[in-house]
mmCIF file of C-alpha atoms in Angstrom:
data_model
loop_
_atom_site.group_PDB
_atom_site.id
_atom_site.type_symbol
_atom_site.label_atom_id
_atom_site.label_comp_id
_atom_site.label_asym_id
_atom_site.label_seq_id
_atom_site.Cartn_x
_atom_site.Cartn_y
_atom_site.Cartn_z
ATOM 1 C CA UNK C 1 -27.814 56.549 19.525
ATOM 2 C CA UNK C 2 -26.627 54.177 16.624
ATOM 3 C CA UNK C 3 -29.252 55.454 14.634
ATOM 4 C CA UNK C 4 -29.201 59.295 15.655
ATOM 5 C CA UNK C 5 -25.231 58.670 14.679
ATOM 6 C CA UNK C 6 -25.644 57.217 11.073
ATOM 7 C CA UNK C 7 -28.553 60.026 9.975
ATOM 8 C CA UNK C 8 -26.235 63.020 11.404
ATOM 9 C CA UNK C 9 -23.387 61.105 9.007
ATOM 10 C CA UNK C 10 -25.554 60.940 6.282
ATOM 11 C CA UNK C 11 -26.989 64.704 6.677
ATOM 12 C CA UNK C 12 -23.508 66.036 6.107
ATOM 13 C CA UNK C 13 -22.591 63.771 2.807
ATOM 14 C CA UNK C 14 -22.138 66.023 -0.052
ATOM 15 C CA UNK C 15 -19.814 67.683 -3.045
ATOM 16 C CA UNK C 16 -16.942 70.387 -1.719
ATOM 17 C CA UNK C 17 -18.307 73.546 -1.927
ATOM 18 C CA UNK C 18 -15.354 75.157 -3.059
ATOM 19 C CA UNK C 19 -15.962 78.253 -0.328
ATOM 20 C CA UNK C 20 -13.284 77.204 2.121
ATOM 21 C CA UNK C 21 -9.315 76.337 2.111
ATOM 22 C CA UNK C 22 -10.618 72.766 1.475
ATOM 23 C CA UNK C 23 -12.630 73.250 -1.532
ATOM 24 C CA UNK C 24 -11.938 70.713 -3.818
ATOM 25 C CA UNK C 25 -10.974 68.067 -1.333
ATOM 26 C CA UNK C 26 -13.692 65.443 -1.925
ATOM 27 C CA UNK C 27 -13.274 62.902 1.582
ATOM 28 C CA UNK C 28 -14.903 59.546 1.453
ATOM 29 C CA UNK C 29 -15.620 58.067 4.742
ATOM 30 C CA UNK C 30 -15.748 54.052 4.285
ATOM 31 C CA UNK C 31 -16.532 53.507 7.818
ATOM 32 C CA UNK C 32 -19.976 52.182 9.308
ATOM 33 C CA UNK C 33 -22.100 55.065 10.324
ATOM 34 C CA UNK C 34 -22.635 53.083 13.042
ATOM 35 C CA UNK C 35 -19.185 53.209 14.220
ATOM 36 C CA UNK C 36 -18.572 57.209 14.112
ATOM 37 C CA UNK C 37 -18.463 58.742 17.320
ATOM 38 C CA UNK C 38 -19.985 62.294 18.407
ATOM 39 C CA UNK C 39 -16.418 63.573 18.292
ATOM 40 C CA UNK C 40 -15.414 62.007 14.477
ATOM 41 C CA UNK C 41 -19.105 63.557 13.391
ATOM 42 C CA UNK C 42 -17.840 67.020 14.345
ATOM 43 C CA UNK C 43 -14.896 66.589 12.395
ATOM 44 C CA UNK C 44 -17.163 65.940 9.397
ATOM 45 C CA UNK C 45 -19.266 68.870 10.154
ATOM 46 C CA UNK C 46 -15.247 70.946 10.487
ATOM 47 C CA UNK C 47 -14.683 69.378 7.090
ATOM 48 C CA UNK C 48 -17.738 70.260 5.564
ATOM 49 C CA UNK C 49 -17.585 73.929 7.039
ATOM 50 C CA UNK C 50 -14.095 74.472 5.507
ATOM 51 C CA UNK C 51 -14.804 74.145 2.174
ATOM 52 C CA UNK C 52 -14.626 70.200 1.732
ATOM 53 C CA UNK C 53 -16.786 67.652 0.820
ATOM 54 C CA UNK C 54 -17.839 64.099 2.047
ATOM 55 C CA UNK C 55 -18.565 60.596 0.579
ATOM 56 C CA UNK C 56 -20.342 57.699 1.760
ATOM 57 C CA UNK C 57 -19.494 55.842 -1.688
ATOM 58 C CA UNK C 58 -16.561 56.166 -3.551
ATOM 59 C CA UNK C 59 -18.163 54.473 -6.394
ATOM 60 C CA UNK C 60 -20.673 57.095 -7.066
ATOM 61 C CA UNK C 61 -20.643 57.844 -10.373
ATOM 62 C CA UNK C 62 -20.679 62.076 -9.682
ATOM 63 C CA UNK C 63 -17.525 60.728 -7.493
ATOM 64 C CA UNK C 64 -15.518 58.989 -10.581
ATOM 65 C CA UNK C 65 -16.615 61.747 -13.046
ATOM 66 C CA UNK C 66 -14.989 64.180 -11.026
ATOM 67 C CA UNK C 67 -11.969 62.824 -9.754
ATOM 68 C CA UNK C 68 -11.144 61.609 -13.043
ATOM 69 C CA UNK C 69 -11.597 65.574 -14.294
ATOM 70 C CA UNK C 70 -9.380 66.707 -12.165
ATOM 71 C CA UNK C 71 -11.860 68.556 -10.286
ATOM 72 C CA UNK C 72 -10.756 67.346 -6.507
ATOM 73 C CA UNK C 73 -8.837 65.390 -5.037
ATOM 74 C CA UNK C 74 -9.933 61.990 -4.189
ATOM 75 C CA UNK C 75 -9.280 61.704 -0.369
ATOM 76 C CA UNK C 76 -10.846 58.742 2.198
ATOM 77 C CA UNK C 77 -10.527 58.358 5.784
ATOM 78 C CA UNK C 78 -11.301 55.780 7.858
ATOM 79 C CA UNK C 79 -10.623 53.811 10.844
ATOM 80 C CA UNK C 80 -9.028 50.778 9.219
ATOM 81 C CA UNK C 81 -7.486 49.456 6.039
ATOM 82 C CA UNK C 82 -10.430 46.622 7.049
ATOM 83 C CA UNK C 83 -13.075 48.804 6.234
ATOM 84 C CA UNK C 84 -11.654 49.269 2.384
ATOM 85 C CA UNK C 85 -12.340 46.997 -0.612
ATOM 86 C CA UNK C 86 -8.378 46.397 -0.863
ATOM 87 C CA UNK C 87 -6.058 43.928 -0.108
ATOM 88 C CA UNK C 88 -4.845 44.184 3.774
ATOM 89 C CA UNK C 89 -1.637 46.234 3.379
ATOM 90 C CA UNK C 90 -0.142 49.564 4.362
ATOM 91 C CA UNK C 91 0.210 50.975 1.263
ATOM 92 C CA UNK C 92 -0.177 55.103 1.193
ATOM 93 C CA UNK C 93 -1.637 54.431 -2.473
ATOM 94 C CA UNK C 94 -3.818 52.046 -3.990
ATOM 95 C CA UNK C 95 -5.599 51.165 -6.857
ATOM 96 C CA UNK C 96 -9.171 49.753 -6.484
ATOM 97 C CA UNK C 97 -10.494 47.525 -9.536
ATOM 98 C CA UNK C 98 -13.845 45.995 -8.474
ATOM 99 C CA UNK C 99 -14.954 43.438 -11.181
ATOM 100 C CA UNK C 100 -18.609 45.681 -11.369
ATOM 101 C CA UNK C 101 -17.064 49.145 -10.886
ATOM 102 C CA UNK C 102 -15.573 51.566 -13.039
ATOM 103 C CA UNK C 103 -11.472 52.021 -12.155
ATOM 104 C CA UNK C 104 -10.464 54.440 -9.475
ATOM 105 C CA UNK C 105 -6.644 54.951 -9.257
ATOM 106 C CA UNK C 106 -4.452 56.330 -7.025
ATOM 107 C CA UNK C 107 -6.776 56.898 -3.991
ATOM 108 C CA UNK C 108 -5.144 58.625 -1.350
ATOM 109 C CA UNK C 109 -5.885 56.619 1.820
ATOM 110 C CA UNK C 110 -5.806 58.706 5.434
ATOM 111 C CA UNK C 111 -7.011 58.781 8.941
ATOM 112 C CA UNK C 112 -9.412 60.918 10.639
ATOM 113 C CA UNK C 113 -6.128 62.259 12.424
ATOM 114 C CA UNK C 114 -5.126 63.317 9.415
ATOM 115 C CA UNK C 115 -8.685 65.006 8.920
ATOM 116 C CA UNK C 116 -8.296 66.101 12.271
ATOM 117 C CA UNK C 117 -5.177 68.281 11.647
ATOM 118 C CA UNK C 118 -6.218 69.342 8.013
ATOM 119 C CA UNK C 119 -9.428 70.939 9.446
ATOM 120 C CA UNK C 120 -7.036 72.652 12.738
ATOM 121 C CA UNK C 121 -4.498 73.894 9.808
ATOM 122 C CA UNK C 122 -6.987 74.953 6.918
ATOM 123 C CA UNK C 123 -5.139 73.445 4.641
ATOM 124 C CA UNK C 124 -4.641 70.056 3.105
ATOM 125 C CA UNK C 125 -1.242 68.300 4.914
ATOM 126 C CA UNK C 126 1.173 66.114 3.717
ATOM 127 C CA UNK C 127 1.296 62.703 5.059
ATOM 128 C CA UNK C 128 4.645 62.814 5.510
ATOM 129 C CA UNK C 129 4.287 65.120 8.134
ATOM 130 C CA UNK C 130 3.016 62.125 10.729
ATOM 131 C CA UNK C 131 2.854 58.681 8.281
ATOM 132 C CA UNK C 132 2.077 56.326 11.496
ATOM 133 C CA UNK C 133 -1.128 58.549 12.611
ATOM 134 C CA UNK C 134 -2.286 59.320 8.796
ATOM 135 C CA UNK C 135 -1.927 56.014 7.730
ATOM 136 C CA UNK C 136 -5.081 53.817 8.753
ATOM 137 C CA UNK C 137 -3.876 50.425 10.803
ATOM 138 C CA UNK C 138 -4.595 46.639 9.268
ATOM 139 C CA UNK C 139 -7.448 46.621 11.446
ATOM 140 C CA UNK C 140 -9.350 48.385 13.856
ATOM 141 C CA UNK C 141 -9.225 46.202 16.871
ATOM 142 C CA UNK C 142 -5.039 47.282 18.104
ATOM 143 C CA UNK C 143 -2.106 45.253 17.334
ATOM 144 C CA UNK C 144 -3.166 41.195 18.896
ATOM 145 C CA UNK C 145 -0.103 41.140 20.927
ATOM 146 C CA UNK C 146 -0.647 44.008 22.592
ATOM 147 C CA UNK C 147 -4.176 43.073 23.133
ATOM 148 C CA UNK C 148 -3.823 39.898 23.756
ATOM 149 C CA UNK C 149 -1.761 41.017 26.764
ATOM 150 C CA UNK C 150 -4.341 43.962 27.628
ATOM 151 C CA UNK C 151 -1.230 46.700 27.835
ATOM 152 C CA UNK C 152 -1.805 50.185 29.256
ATOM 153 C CA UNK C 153 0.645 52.574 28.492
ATOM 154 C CA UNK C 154 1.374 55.958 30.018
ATOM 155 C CA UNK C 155 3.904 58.111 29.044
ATOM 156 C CA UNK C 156 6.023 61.450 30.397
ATOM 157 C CA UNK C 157 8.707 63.891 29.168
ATOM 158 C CA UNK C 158 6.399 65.019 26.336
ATOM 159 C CA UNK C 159 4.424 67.899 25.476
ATOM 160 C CA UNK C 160 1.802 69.708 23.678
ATOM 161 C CA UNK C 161 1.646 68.249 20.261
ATOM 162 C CA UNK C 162 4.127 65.480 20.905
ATOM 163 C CA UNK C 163 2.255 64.691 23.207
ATOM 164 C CA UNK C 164 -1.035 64.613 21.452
ATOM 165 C CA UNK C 165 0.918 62.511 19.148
ATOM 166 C CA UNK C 166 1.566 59.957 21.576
ATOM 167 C CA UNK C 167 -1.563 59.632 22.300
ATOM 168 C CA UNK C 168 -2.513 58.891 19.041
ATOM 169 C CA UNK C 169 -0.126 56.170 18.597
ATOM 170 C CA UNK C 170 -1.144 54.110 21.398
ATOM 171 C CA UNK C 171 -4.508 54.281 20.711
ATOM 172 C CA UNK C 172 -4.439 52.961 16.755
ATOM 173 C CA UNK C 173 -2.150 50.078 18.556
ATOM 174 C CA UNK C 174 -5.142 49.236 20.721
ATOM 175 C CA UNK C 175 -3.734 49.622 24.096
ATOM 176 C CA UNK C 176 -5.155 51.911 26.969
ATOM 177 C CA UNK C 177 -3.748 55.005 27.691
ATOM 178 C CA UNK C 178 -3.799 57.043 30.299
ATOM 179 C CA UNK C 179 -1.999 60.444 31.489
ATOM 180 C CA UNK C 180 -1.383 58.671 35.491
ATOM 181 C CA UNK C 181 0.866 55.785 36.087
ATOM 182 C CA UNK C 182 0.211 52.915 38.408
ATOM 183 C CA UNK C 183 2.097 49.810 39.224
ATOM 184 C CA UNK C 184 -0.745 47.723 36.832
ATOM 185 C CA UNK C 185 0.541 49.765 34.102
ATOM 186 C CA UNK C 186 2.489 47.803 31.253
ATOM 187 C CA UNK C 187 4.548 50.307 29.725
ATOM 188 C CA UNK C 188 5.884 53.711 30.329
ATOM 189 C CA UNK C 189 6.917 55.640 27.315
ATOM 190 C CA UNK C 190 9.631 58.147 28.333
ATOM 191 C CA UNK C 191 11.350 60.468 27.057
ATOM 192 C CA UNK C 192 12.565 62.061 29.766
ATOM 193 C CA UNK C 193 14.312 59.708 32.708
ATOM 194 C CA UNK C 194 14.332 62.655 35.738
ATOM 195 C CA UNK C 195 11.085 62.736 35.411
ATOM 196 C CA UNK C 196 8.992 61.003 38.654
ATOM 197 C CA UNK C 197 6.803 58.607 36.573
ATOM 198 C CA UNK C 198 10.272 57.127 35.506
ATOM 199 C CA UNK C 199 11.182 56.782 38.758
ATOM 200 C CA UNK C 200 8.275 55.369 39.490
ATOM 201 C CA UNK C 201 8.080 52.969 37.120
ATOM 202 C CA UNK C 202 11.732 51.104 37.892
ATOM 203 C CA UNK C 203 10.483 51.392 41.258
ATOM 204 C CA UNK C 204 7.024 49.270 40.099
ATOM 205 C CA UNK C 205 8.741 47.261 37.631
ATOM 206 C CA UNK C 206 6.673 48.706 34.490
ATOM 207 C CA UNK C 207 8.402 48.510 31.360
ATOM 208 C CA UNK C 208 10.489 51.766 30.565
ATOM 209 C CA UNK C 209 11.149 52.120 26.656
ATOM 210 C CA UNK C 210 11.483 54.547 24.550
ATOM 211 C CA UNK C 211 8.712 56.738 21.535
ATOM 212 C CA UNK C 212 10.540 54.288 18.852
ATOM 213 C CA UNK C 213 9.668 51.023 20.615
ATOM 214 C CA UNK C 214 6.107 52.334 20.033
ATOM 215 C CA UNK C 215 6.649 53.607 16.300
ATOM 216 C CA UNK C 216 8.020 50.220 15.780
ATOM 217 C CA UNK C 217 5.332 48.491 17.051
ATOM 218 C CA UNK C 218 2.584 50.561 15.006
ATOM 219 C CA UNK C 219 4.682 50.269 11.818
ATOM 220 C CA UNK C 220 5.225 46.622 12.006
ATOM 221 C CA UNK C 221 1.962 46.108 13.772
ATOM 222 C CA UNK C 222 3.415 43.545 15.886
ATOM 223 C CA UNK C 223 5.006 43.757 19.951
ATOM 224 C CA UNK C 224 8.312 44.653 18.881
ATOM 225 C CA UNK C 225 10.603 43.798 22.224
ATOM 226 C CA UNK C 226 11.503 46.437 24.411
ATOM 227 C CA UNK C 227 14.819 45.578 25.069
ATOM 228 C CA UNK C 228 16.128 46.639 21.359
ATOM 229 C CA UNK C 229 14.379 50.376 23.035
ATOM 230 C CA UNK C 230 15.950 51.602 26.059
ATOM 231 C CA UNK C 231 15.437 55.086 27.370
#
């Protein structure tokens, strides 16, 4: 499967084609093949089909040539600010300067959520739109707090692409999500307190807080404490 994985990732790596509303976007993909999944491999295929075109080194000399002529725009996604030659910080630009490479500045660094949405829009978004999900995390592995103390999180009183964007949230922190709630749960993100998870949860004695406890926590990358995030 590993294997099957990293030759469908390398079968799609090529220059934008220029025939789609992505043309000239030129995505490098830092990640391990090894680590795509079957759903993240689509998404390259989505890319690729728009218009846009996909990396496996940004140091390719084609690469430099044309980002440095203007002709795309340099974009990489990834899973984790781990996976790049850089130093570990959450920067949203960043200039790489390898002592045996030529200079590449200004690299615009995103997720494959931001991918994601670009493809689902046909057009290239700003990362404004959603910094937290475009942004890749430190590290792949979650926040350590939170996975040192194994939390699941569920979460009510949101819908359709809030929703979604919940979702997304909890899992770069590296906790477990899941759309039921149960009295093992650790945290309940609400946004909406008549709602019969909430109920549930004071009844249980899960932790009740609010979306910006969980923004917090994914912008600081540490637990922030609940308490400062009533509902």
């Amino acid at each position: 499967a590993v294997g099957a994985a990293a030759g469908a990732a390398a079968a799609i790596m090529g220059p934008p084609s220029r025939a789609g509303p992505l043309g000239t976007v030129m995505a490098c993909v830092l990640t391990r093949p090894e680590l795509l999944t079957t759903a993240e491999i689509a998404l390259l295929l989505g890319w690729r089909s728009r218009g846009g075109g996909i990396c496996r080194d940004p140091f390719d000399s084609e690469v430099i040539n044309a980002t440095q002529s203007g002709e795309f725009e340099f974009v990489m996604a990834c899973h984790a600010l781990e996976e790049f030659p850089t130093p570990s910080t959450l920067p949203s630009h960043v200039s790489i300067i390898p002592q045996d490479r030529p200079v590449i500045d200004c690299m615009t660094i995103r997720t494959f959520s931001w991918m994601h949405d670009c493809v689902a829009a046909d057009r290239i978004l700003s990362l404004g739109l959603r910094p937290l999900i475009y942004t890749p995390p430190p590290t792949a592995e979650g926040i350590p707090e939170l996975r040192k103390m194994k939390a699941s999180i569920a979460a009510t009183g949101f819908r359709d692409a809030e929703r979604f964007d919940v979702i997304r949230l909890v899992k770069l922190s590296g906790a477990e999500y899941t759309g039921f709630l149960t009295q093992r749960h650790s945290h309940l993100i609400c946004g909406d307190r008549s709602s019969s998870k909430y109920q549930q949860a004071i009844k249980w004695g899960v932790k009740v807080v609010s979306l910006k406890w969980l923004q917090m926590c994914v912008s600081q990358w540490t637990h922030a404490q609940e308490s400062d995030f009533p509902v």
